Coordinates of C-alpha atoms and ligand atoms in Angstrom, one line a residue:
X14 CA -7.2 26.2 -18.9
X15 CA -7.0 22.6 -19.9
X16 CA -8.5 20.1 -17.4
X17 CA -6.0 18.3 -15.2
X18 CA -6.4 14.6 -15.7
X19 CA -4.1 12.0 -14.1
X20 CA -4.2 8.3 -13.9
X21 CA -3.0 5.2 -12.1
X22 CA -2.5 2.3 -14.5
X23 CA -1.6 -0.8 -12.4
X24 CA -0.8 -4.1 -14.0
X25 CA -2.8 -6.8 -12.1
X26 CA 0.1 -9.2 -11.7
X27 CA 0.0 -9.1 -7.9
X28 CA -1.9 -7.5 -5.0
X29 CA -1.7 -3.7 -4.8
X30 CA 1.9 -2.9 -3.7
X31 CA 2.5 0.0 -1.3
X32 CA 4.7 1.6 -4.0
X33 CA 1.7 1.6 -6.4
X34 CA -0.4 3.0 -3.6
X35 CA 2.0 5.8 -3.2
X36 CA 1.9 6.6 -6.9
X37 CA -1.9 6.4 -6.9
X38 CA -1.9 8.7 -3.8
X39 CA 0.3 11.4 -5.4
X40 CA -1.8 11.3 -8.6
X41 CA -5.0 11.5 -6.5
X42 CA -3.6 14.4 -4.5
X43 CA -2.5 16.3 -7.6
X44 CA -6.0 15.9 -9.0
X45 CA -7.7 17.0 -5.8
X46 CA -5.5 20.0 -5.4
X47 CA -6.1 21.1 -9.0
X48 CA -9.8 20.2 -9.3
X49 CA -8.8 17.6 -11.8
X50 CA -9.9 14.0 -12.5
X51 CA -8.3 10.8 -11.2
X52 CA -8.6 7.9 -13.6
X53 CA -8.0 4.2 -12.9
X54 CA -6.9 2.1 -15.9
X55 CA -6.2 -1.6 -15.5
X56 CA -3.3 -2.7 -17.7
X57 CA -4.0 -6.4 -18.0
X58 CA -2.4 -7.1 -21.4
X59 CA 0.0 -9.7 -19.9
X60 CA -2.7 -12.3 -19.8
X61 CA -0.5 -14.9 -18.2
X62 CA 0.3 -12.8 -15.1
X63 CA -3.1 -11.2 -14.8
X64 CA -5.8 -12.6 -12.5
X65 CA -9.3 -11.4 -11.5
X66 CA -8.3 -11.8 -7.9
X67 CA -5.5 -9.3 -8.3
X68 CA -7.9 -6.9 -10.1
X69 CA -10.3 -7.2 -7.2
X70 CA -7.5 -6.7 -4.7
X71 CA -6.4 -3.5 -6.5
X72 CA -10.0 -2.1 -6.5
X73 CA -10.5 -3.0 -2.8
X74 CA -7.2 -1.7 -1.6
X75 CA -7.5 1.7 -3.4
X76 CA -11.0 2.1 -2.1
X77 CA -9.9 1.1 1.5
X78 CA -7.2 3.8 1.3
X79 CA -9.8 6.4 0.3
X80 CA -8.3 6.8 -3.2
X81 CA -11.6 7.0 -5.1
X82 CA -11.3 7.4 -8.8
X83 CA -13.5 9.5 -11.0
X84 CA -13.3 7.3 -14.1
X85 CA -12.4 3.6 -14.2
X86 CA -13.5 0.1 -15.3
X87 CA -16.3 -0.1 -12.7
X88 CA -17.6 3.5 -12.8
X89 CA -17.0 4.1 -16.5
X90 CA -16.4 7.5 -17.9
X91 CA -16.2 9.4 -21.3
X92 CA -13.0 7.7 -22.5
X93 CA -13.6 4.0 -21.8
X94 CA -13.2 1.2 -21.8
X95 CA -10.7 1.5 -18.9
X96 CA -9.5 -2.1 -19.0
X97 CA -6.7 -2.4 -21.5
X98 CA -7.6 -5.9 -22.8
X99 CA -11.0 -4.4 -23.9
X100 CA -9.2 -1.8 -26.0
X101 CA -7.4 -4.2 -28.4
X102 CA -9.4 -3.0 -31.4
X103 CA -8.3 0.6 -30.8
X104 CA -4.5 0.1 -31.3
X105 CA -4.2 -1.1 -35.0
X106 CA -5.4 2.2 -36.3
X107 CA -2.5 4.1 -34.6
X108 CA 0.0 1.5 -35.7
X109 CA -1.2 2.1 -39.2
X110 CA -0.8 5.8 -38.8
X111 CA 2.8 5.4 -37.7
X112 CA 3.5 3.1 -40.6
X113 CA 1.9 5.5 -43.1
X114 CA 3.9 8.4 -41.7
X115 CA 7.1 6.4 -41.9
X116 CA 7.7 6.3 -38.2
X117 CA 7.2 2.6 -37.9
X118 CA 8.2 -0.4 -40.0
X119 CA 7.6 -4.1 -40.3
X120 CA 10.2 -6.3 -38.7
X121 CA 10.5 -9.9 -39.8
X122 CA 13.4 -11.0 -37.6
X123 CA 12.8 -14.2 -35.8
X124 CA 13.5 -14.6 -32.0
X125 CA 16.6 -16.6 -33.0
X126 CA 18.0 -13.9 -35.2
X127 CA 17.4 -11.3 -32.5
X128 CA 19.1 -13.5 -29.9
X129 CA 22.1 -13.8 -32.2
X130 CA 22.3 -10.0 -32.5
X131 CA 22.2 -9.7 -28.7
X132 CA 24.9 -12.3 -28.2
X133 CA 27.1 -10.5 -30.7
X134 CA 26.7 -7.3 -28.8
X135 CA 27.5 -9.0 -25.5
X136 CA 30.5 -10.6 -27.1
X137 CA 31.7 -7.1 -28.2
X138 CA 30.9 -5.7 -24.8
X139 CA 28.4 -3.3 -26.4
X140 CA 24.9 -2.2 -25.2
X141 CA 22.4 -4.0 -27.4
X142 CA 20.5 -1.8 -29.9
X143 CA 18.4 -3.4 -32.7
X144 CA 20.3 -3.5 -36.0
X145 CA 17.5 -1.9 -38.0
X146 CA 17.9 -4.7 -40.4
X147 CA 14.3 -4.6 -41.5
X148 CA 13.9 -0.8 -41.6
X149 CA 14.5 -0.4 -45.3
X150 CA 13.2 -3.7 -46.8
X151 CA 11.7 -3.4 -50.3
X152 CA 8.2 -4.6 -51.0
X153 CA 9.6 -7.6 -52.8
X154 CA 11.8 -8.5 -49.9
X155 CA 8.9 -8.3 -47.5
X156 CA 6.8 -10.4 -49.9
X157 CA 9.4 -13.1 -49.9
X158 CA 9.6 -13.1 -46.0
X159 CA 5.9 -13.3 -45.8
X160 CA 5.9 -16.2 -48.2
X161 CA 8.2 -18.0 -45.8
X162 CA 5.4 -17.8 -43.3
X163 CA 7.0 -15.0 -41.2
X164 CA 4.6 -12.7 -39.5
X165 CA 6.0 -9.2 -38.9
X166 CA 6.2 -7.3 -35.6
X167 CA 6.0 -3.5 -35.9
X168 CA 8.9 -1.4 -34.8
X169 CA 9.1 2.3 -34.0
X170 CA 11.9 4.1 -35.8
X171 CA 13.5 6.1 -33.1
X172 CA 16.0 7.9 -35.4
X173 CA 13.3 9.1 -37.8
X174 CA 11.1 10.5 -35.0
X175 CA 14.2 12.1 -33.4
X176 CA 15.2 13.8 -36.6
X177 CA 11.7 15.0 -37.4
X178 CA 11.1 16.6 -34.0
X179 CA 14.5 17.3 -32.4
X180 CA 17.6 19.1 -33.5
X181 CA 19.9 16.8 -31.5
X182 CA 20.0 13.1 -30.8
X183 CA 20.0 14.1 -27.1
X184 CA 16.4 14.8 -26.2
X185 CA 15.2 16.6 -23.1
X186 CA 12.1 17.0 -21.0
X187 CA 11.3 19.0 -17.9
X188 CA 10.3 16.6 -15.2
X189 CA 7.8 18.0 -12.6
X190 CA 9.8 16.4 -9.8
X191 CA 13.3 15.9 -11.1
X192 CA 13.8 18.9 -13.4
X193 CA 15.6 18.5 -16.7
X194 CA 16.1 14.9 -17.8
X195 CA 17.7 13.9 -21.1
X196 CA 18.6 10.8 -23.1
X197 CA 20.8 10.0 -26.0
X198 CA 18.3 8.5 -28.5
X199 CA 21.0 6.7 -30.4
X200 CA 21.1 4.3 -27.4
X201 CA 17.4 3.6 -27.7
X202 CA 16.9 0.7 -30.1
X203 CA 13.9 0.7 -32.5
X204 CA 11.5 -0.9 -30.1
X205 CA 8.5 -3.1 -30.9
X206 CA 5.2 -1.4 -30.7
X207 CA 3.1 -4.3 -31.8
X208 CA 4.0 -7.9 -31.6
X209 CA 3.7 -10.3 -34.5
X210 CA 0.5 -11.7 -32.8
X211 CA -1.1 -8.3 -33.0
X212 CA -0.7 -7.4 -29.3
X213 CA 0.5 -3.9 -28.5
X214 CA 3.5 -3.5 -26.2
X215 CA 3.4 -1.5 -23.0
X216 CA 5.1 1.6 -24.4
X217 CA 2.7 1.9 -27.3
X218 CA -0.5 1.0 -25.6
X219 CA 0.2 3.3 -22.7
X220 CA 0.7 6.3 -25.1
X221 CA -2.5 5.6 -27.0
X222 CA -4.5 5.1 -23.8
X223 CA -3.1 8.2 -22.2
X224 CA -3.6 10.2 -25.3
X225 CA -7.2 9.1 -25.9
X226 CA -8.0 9.4 -22.2
X227 CA -6.7 13.0 -22.4
X228 CA -4.2 12.5 -19.5
X229 CA -2.5 15.8 -18.9
X230 CA 0.0 14.8 -16.3
X231 CA 1.7 11.4 -15.8
X232 CA 3.1 10.9 -12.3
X233 CA 4.8 7.5 -11.8
X234 CA 8.0 5.8 -10.4
X235 CA 11.4 6.8 -11.7
X236 CA 11.8 3.2 -13.0
X237 CA 9.8 4.5 -16.0
X238 CA 12.1 7.4 -17.0
X239 CA 13.7 5.4 -19.8
X240 CA 10.2 4.6 -21.1
X241 CA 9.3 8.2 -21.0
X242 CA 11.7 9.1 -23.8
X243 CA 10.3 6.4 -26.0
X244 CA 6.8 7.6 -25.2
X245 CA 7.5 11.2 -26.0
X246 CA 8.7 10.2 -29.4
X247 CA 5.5 8.3 -30.1
X248 CA 3.3 11.2 -29.0
X249 CA 5.3 13.5 -31.3
X250 CA 5.1 11.0 -34.2
X251 CA 1.3 10.9 -33.8
X252 CA 1.1 14.7 -33.7
X253 CA -0.4 14.5 -30.2
X254 CA 0.3 16.9 -27.3
X255 CA 2.9 15.5 -25.0
X256 CA 1.7 15.3 -21.4
X257 CA 3.8 16.6 -18.5
X258 CA 5.7 13.9 -16.6
X259 CA 6.7 13.7 -13.0
X260 CA 8.9 10.8 -11.7
X261 CA 8.9 9.8 -8.1
X262 CA 12.0 8.4 -6.3
X263 CA 11.9 4.7 -5.4
X264 CA 10.8 3.3 -2.1
X265 CA 13.6 1.4 -0.4
X266 CA 13.7 -0.9 2.6
X267 CA 15.5 0.2 5.8
X268 CA 18.6 -1.6 4.5
X269 CA 18.4 0.5 1.3
X270 CA 17.7 -2.4 -0.9
X271 CA 14.6 -2.8 -3.0
X272 CA 11.6 -3.2 -0.7
X273 CA 10.6 -6.8 -0.9
X274 CA 8.7 -9.5 1.0
X275 CA 11.8 -10.4 3.1
X276 CA 11.5 -7.0 4.7
X277 CA 7.9 -7.5 5.8
X278 CA 4.5 -6.8 4.2
X279 CA 4.5 -5.0 0.8
X280 CA 0.9 -5.3 -0.4
X281 CA -1.7 -2.9 1.1
X282 CA -4.0 -5.9 1.9
X283 CA -1.2 -7.6 3.7
X284 CA -0.8 -4.6 6.0
X285 CA -4.5 -4.5 6.6
X286 CA -4.4 -8.2 7.5
X287 CA -1.7 -7.5 10.0
X288 CA -3.7 -4.9 11.7
X289 CA -2.7 -1.6 10.1
X290 CA -5.4 1.0 9.7
X291 CA -5.7 2.3 6.2
X292 CA -5.8 5.9 7.5
X293 CA -2.4 5.4 9.1
X294 CA -1.0 3.6 6.1
X295 CA -2.0 6.3 3.6
X296 CA -0.7 9.0 6.0
X297 CA 2.6 7.1 6.3
X298 CA 2.8 6.5 2.5
X299 CA 2.3 10.2 1.8
X300 CA 5.4 10.9 3.8
X301 CA 7.5 8.8 1.4
X302 CA 8.4 11.8 -0.7
X303 CA 6.1 14.5 0.6
X304 CA 6.5 16.5 3.8
X305 CA 3.9 18.8 5.4
X306 CA 4.5 22.5 5.6
X307 CA 4.1 22.4 9.4
X308 CA 5.7 20.0 11.8
X309 CA 2.7 17.8 12.3
X310 CA 3.1 14.6 10.3
X311 CA -0.2 13.1 11.3
X312 CA -2.7 14.3 8.7
X313 CA -5.9 13.1 7.1
X314 CA -6.1 12.6 3.3
X315 CA -8.0 15.9 2.9
X316 CA -5.4 17.8 5.0
X317 CA -2.6 16.3 2.9
X318 CA -4.4 17.2 -0.3
X319 CA -4.7 20.9 0.8
X320 CA -0.9 21.0 1.6
X321 CA 0.3 19.0 -1.5
X322 CA 2.5 20.5 -4.2
X323 CA 4.0 18.2 -6.8
X324 CA 7.1 20.5 -7.2
X325 CA 7.9 20.0 -3.6
X326 CA 7.9 16.2 -3.7
X327 CA 11.4 14.9 -3.0
X328 CA 13.2 13.6 -6.1
X329 CA 15.3 11.2 -4.0
X330 CA 14.5 7.7 -2.8
X331 CA 12.5 7.2 0.4
X332 CA 13.1 4.7 3.1
X333 CA 10.1 2.6 4.2
X334 CA 10.6 2.7 8.0
X335 CA 8.4 0.0 9.4
X336 CA 9.1 1.3 12.9
X337 CA 7.7 4.7 12.0
X338 CA 4.7 3.1 10.4
X339 CA 4.2 1.1 13.7
X340 CA 4.4 4.3 15.7
X341 CA 2.0 6.1 13.4
X342 CA -0.4 3.2 13.4
X343 CA -0.4 3.2 17.2
X344 CA -1.3 6.9 17.2
X345 CA -4.3 6.2 15.0
X346 CA -5.4 3.3 17.1
X347 CA -5.2 5.5 20.2
X348 CA -7.4 8.2 18.7
X349 CA -9.8 6.3 16.6
X350 CA -13.6 6.3 17.4
X351 CA -14.1 3.4 19.7
X352 CA -17.1 1.9 17.8
X353 CA -15.2 2.0 14.5
X354 CA -12.1 0.5 16.2
X355 CA -14.1 -2.3 17.7
X356 CA -15.5 -3.2 14.3
X357 CA -12.0 -3.3 12.8
X358 CA -10.7 -5.3 15.8
X359 CA -13.3 -8.1 15.5
X360 CA -11.5 -10.1 12.7
X361 CA -8.5 -10.3 15.1
X362 CA -10.7 -11.8 17.8
X363 CA -12.1 -14.6 15.7
X364 CA -10.7 -17.3 18.1
X365 CA -12.8 -16.0 21.0
X366 CA -16.5 -16.5 21.6
X367 CA -17.6 -12.9 21.2
X368 CA -21.1 -13.7 22.4
X369 CA -19.6 -13.9 25.9
X370 CA -19.6 -10.1 25.9
X371 CA -22.1 -7.4 25.0
X372 CA -21.1 -4.9 22.3
X373 CA -20.7 -2.3 25.0
X374 CA -18.4 -4.6 27.1
X375 CA -16.3 -5.4 24.0
X376 CA -15.9 -1.7 23.4
X377 CA -14.8 -1.3 27.0
X378 CA -12.3 -4.1 26.5
X379 CA -10.9 -2.5 23.3
X380 CA -10.8 0.9 24.9
X381 CA -8.8 -0.5 27.8
X382 CA -6.3 -2.4 25.7
X383 CA -5.8 -0.2 22.7
X384 CA -2.7 1.4 24.4
X385 CA 0.1 0.7 23.9
X386 CA -0.5 -1.6 20.9
X387 CA 0.9 -0.7 17.5
X388 CA -1.1 -3.1 15.3
X389 CA -4.6 -4.5 15.8
X390 CA -3.3 -8.1 15.7
X391 CA -1.6 -7.3 19.1
X392 CA -5.2 -7.4 20.5
X393 CA -5.5 -11.1 19.9
X394 CA -3.2 -11.8 22.7
X395 CA -3.9 -8.7 24.8
X396 CA -7.6 -9.4 25.3
X397 CA -7.3 -13.2 25.9
X398 CA -8.2 -13.1 29.6
X399 CA -11.5 -11.5 29.0
X400 CA -12.8 -14.7 27.4
X401 CA -13.4 -18.2 28.7
X402 CA -13.4 -19.4 32.2
X403 CA -9.8 -20.1 32.9
X404 CA -6.6 -18.2 32.3
X405 CA -3.2 -19.2 31.2
X406 CA -0.3 -17.9 33.4
X407 CA 2.5 -16.2 31.6
X408 CA 5.9 -17.6 32.5
X409 CA 7.0 -17.1 36.0
X410 CA 3.8 -15.1 37.0
X411 CA 2.3 -17.9 39.1
X412 CA 5.5 -18.5 41.1
X413 CA 6.2 -14.8 41.7
X414 CA 2.7 -13.5 42.3
X415 CA 0.4 -16.3 43.4
X416 CA 2.4 -19.0 45.1
X417 CA 3.9 -16.9 47.9
X418 CA 2.4 -16.7 51.4
X419 CA 1.9 -13.0 51.1
X420 CA 0.0 -13.4 47.8
X421 CA -2.2 -16.1 49.2
X422 CA -3.1 -13.7 52.1
X423 CA -3.9 -11.0 49.6
X424 CA -6.1 -13.3 47.5
X425 CA -8.0 -14.6 50.5
X426 CA -8.8 -11.2 51.8
X427 CA -9.8 -10.1 48.3
X428 CA -12.1 -13.1 48.0
X429 CA -13.7 -12.2 51.3
X430 CA -14.4 -8.7 50.1
X431 CA -15.9 -9.6 46.7
X432 CA -19.5 -9.9 47.9
X433 CA -19.5 -6.3 49.0
X434 CA -18.1 -5.0 45.6
X435 CA -20.4 -3.2 43.2
X436 CA -19.6 -4.8 39.9
X437 CA -22.0 -2.7 37.9
X438 CA -20.5 0.6 38.9
X439 CA -17.1 1.3 37.5
X440 CA -16.6 4.4 39.7
X441 CA -17.6 2.6 42.9
X442 CA -15.4 -0.4 42.0
X443 CA -12.4 1.9 41.7
X444 CA -13.1 3.3 45.2
X445 CA -13.5 -0.2 46.6
X446 CA -10.2 -1.3 45.0
X447 CA -8.5 1.8 46.5
X448 CA -9.7 0.8 49.9
X449 CA -8.5 -2.7 49.3
X450 CA -5.0 -1.5 48.4
X451 CA -5.0 0.9 51.4
X452 CA -5.8 -2.0 53.7
X453 CA -2.5 -3.8 52.7
X454 CA -0.5 -0.6 52.5
X455 CA -1.1 -0.2 56.2
X456 CA 0.5 -3.6 56.7
X457 CA 3.5 -2.5 54.7
X458 CA 2.7 -4.1 51.4
X459 CA 3.1 -1.8 48.4
X460 CA -0.1 -1.1 46.5
X461 CA 1.4 -2.2 43.2
X462 CA 2.4 -5.6 44.8
X463 CA -1.2 -6.0 46.0
X464 CA -2.6 -5.3 42.6
X465 CA -0.1 -7.5 40.8
X466 CA -1.3 -10.4 42.9
X467 CA -5.0 -9.8 42.0
X468 CA -4.2 -9.1 38.4
X469 CA -2.1 -12.3 38.1
X470 CA -5.0 -14.4 39.6
X471 CA -7.5 -12.8 37.2
X472 CA -5.5 -12.5 34.0
X473 CA -2.3 -14.7 34.4
X474 CA -0.3 -11.5 33.7
X475 CA 1.2 -8.6 35.6
X476 CA 0.3 -6.0 33.0
X477 CA -2.8 -5.3 31.0
X478 CA -6.1 -3.4 31.1
X479 CA -7.3 -1.2 33.9
X480 CA -8.4 -3.4 36.9
X481 CA -11.8 -1.7 37.2
X482 CA -12.6 -2.6 33.6
X483 CA -11.3 -6.2 34.1
X484 CA -13.6 -6.7 37.2
X485 CA -16.5 -5.1 35.6
X486 CA -16.3 -7.0 32.3
X487 CA -15.5 -10.4 33.9
X488 CA -18.4 -10.0 36.5
X489 CA -18.5 -11.2 40.0
X490 CA -18.9 -15.0 39.2
X491 CA -15.9 -15.2 37.0
X492 CA -13.8 -13.1 39.3
X493 CA -14.7 -15.3 42.2
X494 CA -14.0 -18.4 40.3
X495 CA -10.5 -17.3 39.2
X496 CA -9.6 -15.9 42.6
X497 CA -10.7 -19.0 44.4
X498 CA -8.9 -21.2 41.8
X499 CA -5.7 -19.3 42.6
X500 CA -6.0 -19.9 46.3
X501 CA -4.3 -23.1 47.4
Ligands
LIG601 N1 1.2 -0.7 -16.0 C1 2.4 0.0 -15.8 C2 2.9 -0.4 -14.4 O1 2.2 -0.9 -13.6 C3 2.0 1.5 -15.8 C4 3.2 2.4 -15.8 C5 2.8 3.8 -16.1 O2 2.3 4.5 -15.2 O3 2.9 4.2 -17.3 O4 4.1 -0.2 -14.2

């Protein structure tokens, strides 16, 4: 059986978008499931919109998501180079082949002439299709145009390819995701495959690259369906085997419009900067079109690969529910190995002097604050009181929990007990705190009120990490300092 080879071919005109990550993921999963190869090709032919920073971002984001490629610009492979701009000398040969076979022709029309054609079509309320004015120029006519200094672009003759390979102008293909798809080729104008400056266009370069890289299956967004018909005709004109195609539904924002910056983050790196875990993000992205065969949606990449079947991918659009992503991210934060989580949390704690705590203490702090956060950036605020000497009271907390007579009584008694507390022994501390609460309970003060008071004095808040952890990490001196500062 022929080897399964798939690819992701991002254009580096921006940071890796979650939509491209989803396409990359489904290709990766398809390769994994079928013992195939996953290829990365950088389509950087639009020099003006391309930048090295975007290329680096694409590499880093795919790697961070665990979507490692078997062949690509950095790792090489048998069908390189894998960067389109390094392949420019490959394309002319295939242009020539199409010219020789009569499936392509030189077009000398100027941009102004083409613009006039388009305007005419608009005026007549017709869809614009190139007039084919240059298809049957004689050698003498071409010479004359050349002598005028015109440089030809090369166009693909849609009608010739259609007639050579299809009985009807309506051509079909069986999409792996969407089933039968068809297009009336008379509505496809003869498109440019090579510009007058010698640069190949997307539809042409992509076919040559996929053909030479022996890509067997092309899985990509449904926005490419109209391109697929053009590409099929090019494959056929070159006598090449046409790969199988699968087109994925689009990813829409919760308001059903195109997902864009105004809805929130869209680039993988932006999500990471906001404190999303790549494991959660890739799991969430997989669910944009795929669903597990059991009811458990939380799955690792390997588990998803086992369960993935391209034919079962939904052909409709998916909604990018940020709320669901937040929930899922929270689940991953809750379960993550504490050492790994602490490492990921550090960039979000840059404003604190981390040398105040040992690594072990920091892990305790993270373990005690990881619930109920949904993104790591929540930690920045949630761990604030573990650092520095003084605390900042949240609004209303001082008035309600410190300034009352009862609160002052509680704090004074707590202060008097501190010397007997065992700050190095978490278990013992918990017992001592229980005794402390019981003491006031006997006097009719609810334990939670007692603890709110102490918590408010130590953290400036009424909610947060476990009190035992707070006392232990702050240590006796800081605890005493904050308690005594709260006593008036
Ligand atoms: N460079 C194209 C894009 O980013 C690739 C499309 C394709 O997969 O053929 O849209």
